[in-house]
mmCIF file of C-alpha atoms in Angstrom:
data_model
loop_
_atom_site.group_PDB
_atom_site.id
_atom_site.type_symbol
_atom_site.label_atom_id
_atom_site.label_comp_id
_atom_site.label_asym_id
_atom_site.label_seq_id
_atom_site.Cartn_x
_atom_site.Cartn_y
_atom_site.Cartn_z
ATOM 1 C CA UNK A 2 17.351 190.343 194.730
ATOM 2 C CA UNK A 3 17.965 192.447 191.620
ATOM 3 C CA UNK A 4 20.827 191.148 189.497
ATOM 4 C CA UNK A 5 23.458 193.789 188.804
ATOM 5 C CA UNK A 6 25.812 191.847 186.532
ATOM 6 C CA UNK A 7 25.278 194.313 183.683
ATOM 7 C CA UNK A 8 27.157 196.960 185.681
ATOM 8 C CA UNK A 9 30.371 195.069 184.920
ATOM 9 C CA UNK A 10 29.688 195.634 181.227
ATOM 10 C CA UNK A 11 28.736 199.260 181.834
ATOM 11 C CA UNK A 12 32.101 199.801 183.532
ATOM 12 C CA UNK A 13 34.107 198.734 180.491
ATOM 13 C CA UNK A 14 33.191 201.756 178.389
ATOM 14 C CA UNK A 15 34.623 204.115 181.006
ATOM 15 C CA UNK A 16 38.037 202.454 181.129
ATOM 16 C CA UNK A 17 41.109 203.526 179.175
ATOM 17 C CA UNK A 18 40.384 202.343 175.603
ATOM 18 C CA UNK A 19 41.796 199.062 174.340
ATOM 19 C CA UNK A 20 41.214 197.002 171.213
ATOM 20 C CA UNK A 21 38.211 195.426 172.991
ATOM 21 C CA UNK A 22 36.272 198.693 173.100
ATOM 22 C CA UNK A 23 34.282 197.888 169.955
ATOM 23 C CA UNK A 24 33.209 194.557 171.455
ATOM 24 C CA UNK A 25 32.056 196.275 174.636
ATOM 25 C CA UNK A 26 30.116 198.801 172.558
ATOM 26 C CA UNK A 27 28.284 195.984 170.771
ATOM 27 C CA UNK A 28 27.265 194.503 174.111
ATOM 28 C CA UNK A 29 26.069 197.932 175.246
ATOM 29 C CA UNK A 30 23.881 198.040 172.138
ATOM 30 C CA UNK A 31 22.159 194.815 173.211
ATOM 31 C CA UNK A 32 21.754 196.110 176.760
ATOM 32 C CA UNK A 33 20.239 199.416 175.665
ATOM 33 C CA UNK A 34 17.646 197.594 173.560
ATOM 34 C CA UNK A 35 16.260 196.137 176.801
ATOM 35 C CA UNK A 36 15.986 199.544 178.455
ATOM 36 C CA UNK A 37 15.200 202.508 176.235
ATOM 37 C CA UNK A 38 15.739 202.459 172.475
ATOM 38 C CA UNK A 39 15.774 206.270 172.449
ATOM 39 C CA UNK A 40 19.246 206.015 174.016
ATOM 40 C CA UNK A 41 20.634 204.291 170.916
ATOM 41 C CA UNK A 42 21.712 207.461 169.027
ATOM 42 C CA UNK A 43 24.031 208.428 171.896
ATOM 43 C CA UNK A 44 25.757 205.067 171.683
ATOM 44 C CA UNK A 45 25.857 205.089 167.884
ATOM 45 C CA UNK A 46 27.717 208.403 167.884
ATOM 46 C CA UNK A 47 30.323 206.796 170.121
ATOM 47 C CA UNK A 48 30.463 203.648 167.963
ATOM 48 C CA UNK A 49 30.995 205.755 164.840
ATOM 49 C CA UNK A 50 33.793 207.557 166.650
ATOM 50 C CA UNK A 51 35.682 204.391 167.563
ATOM 51 C CA UNK A 52 35.006 202.699 164.225
ATOM 52 C CA UNK A 53 36.730 205.333 162.116
ATOM 53 C CA UNK A 54 39.511 206.419 164.468
ATOM 54 C CA UNK A 55 42.735 204.564 165.359
ATOM 55 C CA UNK A 56 43.143 203.301 168.911
ATOM 56 C CA UNK A 57 45.763 205.961 169.617
ATOM 57 C CA UNK A 58 43.208 208.685 168.835
ATOM 58 C CA UNK A 59 40.599 206.996 171.043
ATOM 59 C CA UNK A 60 43.087 206.946 173.896
ATOM 60 C CA UNK A 61 43.983 210.614 173.418
ATOM 61 C CA UNK A 62 40.280 211.490 173.402
ATOM 62 C CA UNK A 63 39.792 209.600 176.671
ATOM 63 C CA UNK A 64 42.779 211.319 178.285
ATOM 64 C CA UNK A 65 41.626 214.769 177.206
ATOM 65 C CA UNK A 66 38.170 214.026 178.618
ATOM 66 C CA UNK A 67 39.074 212.474 181.966
ATOM 67 C CA UNK A 68 42.757 213.062 182.747
ATOM 68 C CA UNK A 69 44.734 215.975 181.285
ATOM 69 C CA UNK A 70 42.831 219.262 181.742
ATOM 70 C CA UNK A 71 39.852 217.021 182.364
ATOM 71 C CA UNK A 72 36.349 218.024 181.324
ATOM 72 C CA UNK A 73 35.041 215.472 183.789
ATOM 73 C CA UNK A 74 36.463 213.447 186.683
ATOM 74 C CA UNK A 75 35.749 209.737 187.110
ATOM 75 C CA UNK A 76 36.619 209.558 190.814
ATOM 76 C CA UNK A 77 33.219 209.574 192.505
ATOM 77 C CA UNK A 78 34.512 210.792 195.854
ATOM 78 C CA UNK A 79 35.988 213.871 194.182
ATOM 79 C CA UNK A 80 32.766 214.533 192.272
ATOM 80 C CA UNK A 81 30.790 214.401 195.524
ATOM 81 C CA UNK A 82 33.154 216.083 197.972
ATOM 82 C CA UNK A 83 35.814 217.888 195.952
ATOM 83 C CA UNK A 84 38.876 218.529 198.131
ATOM 84 C CA UNK A 85 36.850 218.301 201.353
ATOM 85 C CA UNK A 86 38.251 215.888 203.951
ATOM 86 C CA UNK A 87 35.072 213.808 203.653
ATOM 87 C CA UNK A 88 36.398 212.514 200.363
ATOM 88 C CA UNK A 89 39.175 210.783 202.308
ATOM 89 C CA UNK A 90 36.643 209.178 204.630
ATOM 90 C CA UNK A 91 34.613 208.035 201.647
ATOM 91 C CA UNK A 92 37.735 206.551 200.030
ATOM 92 C CA UNK A 93 38.559 204.578 203.172
ATOM 93 C CA UNK A 94 35.036 203.180 203.390
ATOM 94 C CA UNK A 95 34.689 202.321 199.712
ATOM 95 C CA UNK A 96 38.120 200.650 199.798
ATOM 96 C CA UNK A 97 36.853 198.412 202.618
ATOM 97 C CA UNK A 98 33.924 197.418 200.428
ATOM 98 C CA UNK A 99 36.224 196.726 197.466
ATOM 99 C CA UNK A 100 38.451 194.494 199.578
ATOM 100 C CA UNK A 101 35.493 192.715 201.185
ATOM 101 C CA UNK A 102 34.054 191.939 197.745
ATOM 102 C CA UNK A 103 37.424 190.909 196.277
ATOM 103 C CA UNK A 104 37.096 193.479 193.506
ATOM 104 C CA UNK A 105 40.392 194.233 191.760
ATOM 105 C CA UNK A 106 40.784 198.008 191.352
ATOM 106 C CA UNK A 107 43.951 197.747 189.288
ATOM 107 C CA UNK A 108 45.994 200.933 189.351
ATOM 108 C CA UNK A 109 43.004 203.213 189.916
ATOM 109 C CA UNK A 110 41.482 204.509 193.142
ATOM 110 C CA UNK A 111 38.677 202.486 194.743
ATOM 111 C CA UNK A 112 36.184 205.288 194.010
ATOM 112 C CA UNK A 113 37.017 205.335 190.276
ATOM 113 C CA UNK A 114 33.699 204.976 188.438
ATOM 114 C CA UNK A 115 34.551 201.691 186.646
ATOM 115 C CA UNK A 116 35.721 200.185 189.945
ATOM 116 C CA UNK A 117 32.498 201.119 191.718
ATOM 117 C CA UNK A 118 30.422 199.762 188.832
ATOM 118 C CA UNK A 119 32.243 196.414 188.919
ATOM 119 C CA UNK A 120 31.879 196.331 192.706
ATOM 120 C CA UNK A 121 28.069 196.444 192.612
ATOM 121 C CA UNK A 122 27.316 192.861 191.446
ATOM 122 C CA UNK A 123 29.884 191.497 193.912
ATOM 123 C CA UNK A 124 28.375 193.082 197.007
ATOM 124 C CA UNK A 125 26.714 190.611 199.371
ATOM 125 C CA UNK A 126 24.450 193.310 200.801
ATOM 126 C CA UNK A 127 21.875 194.062 198.091
ATOM 127 C CA UNK A 128 20.400 196.939 200.090
ATOM 128 C CA UNK A 129 23.795 198.595 200.390
ATOM 129 C CA UNK A 130 24.367 198.200 196.644
ATOM 130 C CA UNK A 131 21.021 199.880 195.991
ATOM 131 C CA UNK A 132 21.885 202.667 198.425
ATOM 132 C CA UNK A 133 25.233 203.210 196.737
ATOM 133 C CA UNK A 134 23.560 203.508 193.337
ATOM 134 C CA UNK A 135 20.585 205.634 194.344
ATOM 135 C CA UNK A 136 22.096 207.828 197.047
ATOM 136 C CA UNK A 137 25.523 208.416 195.517
ATOM 137 C CA UNK A 138 26.073 207.203 191.970
ATOM 138 C CA UNK A 139 22.991 208.684 190.334
ATOM 139 C CA UNK A 140 23.597 212.167 191.801
ATOM 140 C CA UNK A 141 27.323 211.939 191.000
ATOM 141 C CA UNK A 142 26.791 210.877 187.385
ATOM 142 C CA UNK A 143 24.188 213.606 186.875
ATOM 143 C CA UNK A 144 26.662 216.129 188.280
ATOM 144 C CA UNK A 145 29.369 214.826 185.928
ATOM 145 C CA UNK A 146 27.026 215.265 182.966
ATOM 146 C CA UNK A 147 26.249 218.816 184.042
ATOM 147 C CA UNK A 148 29.934 219.715 184.427
ATOM 148 C CA UNK A 149 30.826 218.962 180.789
ATOM 149 C CA UNK A 150 31.802 222.189 179.068
ATOM 150 C CA UNK A 151 31.552 220.508 175.664
ATOM 151 C CA UNK A 152 28.056 219.040 175.428
ATOM 152 C CA UNK A 153 29.052 217.240 172.215
ATOM 153 C CA UNK A 154 31.658 215.137 174.036
ATOM 154 C CA UNK A 155 30.901 211.495 173.279
ATOM 155 C CA UNK A 156 31.512 210.321 176.836
ATOM 156 C CA UNK A 157 28.805 212.683 178.020
ATOM 157 C CA UNK A 158 26.346 210.619 176.004
ATOM 158 C CA UNK A 159 27.588 207.412 177.640
ATOM 159 C CA UNK A 160 27.121 208.924 181.090
ATOM 160 C CA UNK A 161 23.568 209.888 180.122
ATOM 161 C CA UNK A 162 22.925 206.256 179.165
ATOM 162 C CA UNK A 163 24.358 205.063 182.474
ATOM 163 C CA UNK A 164 22.151 207.497 184.396
ATOM 164 C CA UNK A 165 18.995 206.269 182.652
ATOM 165 C CA UNK A 166 19.871 202.618 183.292
ATOM 166 C CA UNK A 167 20.444 203.248 187.000
ATOM 167 C CA UNK A 168 17.192 205.195 187.296
ATOM 168 C CA UNK A 169 15.330 202.414 185.482
ATOM 169 C CA UNK A 170 16.816 199.706 187.685
ATOM 170 C CA UNK A 171 15.598 201.393 190.876
ATOM 171 C CA UNK A 172 12.523 203.489 190.036
ATOM 172 C CA UNK A 173 10.998 203.254 193.513
ATOM 173 C CA UNK A 174 14.060 203.340 195.749
ATOM 174 C CA UNK A 175 13.466 204.724 199.237
ATOM 175 C CA UNK A 176 17.051 205.921 199.638
ATOM 176 C CA UNK A 177 17.486 209.674 199.850
ATOM 177 C CA UNK A 178 19.841 211.236 197.348
ATOM 178 C CA UNK A 179 23.006 213.144 197.964
ATOM 179 C CA UNK A 180 22.566 216.848 197.249
ATOM 180 C CA UNK A 181 25.115 219.394 196.088
ATOM 181 C CA UNK A 182 25.299 222.704 197.907
ATOM 182 C CA UNK A 183 25.679 225.557 195.426
ATOM 183 C CA UNK A 184 28.463 227.101 197.489
ATOM 184 C CA UNK A 185 30.381 223.990 198.407
ATOM 185 C CA UNK A 186 30.510 220.624 196.724
ATOM 186 C CA UNK A 187 29.444 217.732 198.887
ATOM 187 C CA UNK A 188 26.928 219.200 201.316
ATOM 188 C CA UNK A 189 24.713 216.257 202.188
ATOM 189 C CA UNK A 190 21.410 216.119 204.017
ATOM 190 C CA UNK A 191 21.541 216.578 207.768
ATOM 191 C CA UNK A 192 18.412 214.594 208.544
ATOM 192 C CA UNK A 193 19.212 211.111 207.323
ATOM 193 C CA UNK A 194 18.157 208.157 209.476
ATOM 194 C CA UNK A 195 20.543 206.781 212.078
ATOM 195 C CA UNK A 196 20.800 203.393 210.378
ATOM 196 C CA UNK A 197 22.463 205.087 207.394
ATOM 197 C CA UNK A 198 24.519 207.460 209.520
ATOM 198 C CA UNK A 199 25.986 204.654 211.593
ATOM 199 C CA UNK A 200 26.872 202.157 208.889
ATOM 200 C CA UNK A 201 30.531 201.222 208.667
ATOM 201 C CA UNK A 202 30.338 200.702 204.940
ATOM 202 C CA UNK A 203 29.921 203.282 202.225
ATOM 203 C CA UNK A 204 27.801 205.664 204.307
ATOM 204 C CA UNK A 205 26.130 208.110 201.951
ATOM 205 C CA UNK A 206 25.963 210.629 204.781
ATOM 206 C CA UNK A 207 29.309 210.975 206.532
ATOM 207 C CA UNK A 208 29.445 212.669 209.890
ATOM 208 C CA UNK A 209 31.477 215.846 209.748
ATOM 209 C CA UNK A 210 32.022 216.600 213.392
#
């Protein structure tokens, strides 16, 4: 079974900034060195940002990126499905997984990116955790990266790091990936196997009838 404890650390950089952000960034630096050193410049730009700016500025930067007039949304269900009713179904199912794993979501929704990342190492079903990463999270994070209007945004670089780490963790996954229809967000494959279709858990493919 692949250990996913590092996803708890990965989650911390996507939370509302606190005084501990610099510490989390240092731990990211160690993690990146075990994956791909070419990712380091993306992290260093973020580290330079938080090293020379007061916490209040860091928090404003986070809010302008993810909350007020957001460049990017951290709620994975919204990224995948937009306002489609399937987002509600996804929220119900991911909430069940959060409760089952005893993962505290705080004041955020259960599909908030940091909450899903901290859920992964707590899931008893390793196959389901892999499916969640490969079928949903990787496509969602890549879509988030693509949606950034400002390519110089420092959080875009962190999302790129996250995407590479997930891809590296599961290079040979058999799980089919969620695809985005160009006309409507959240159009998934129609030919997924029954064992995925009928799961009561996260269910990458959600029946629409």
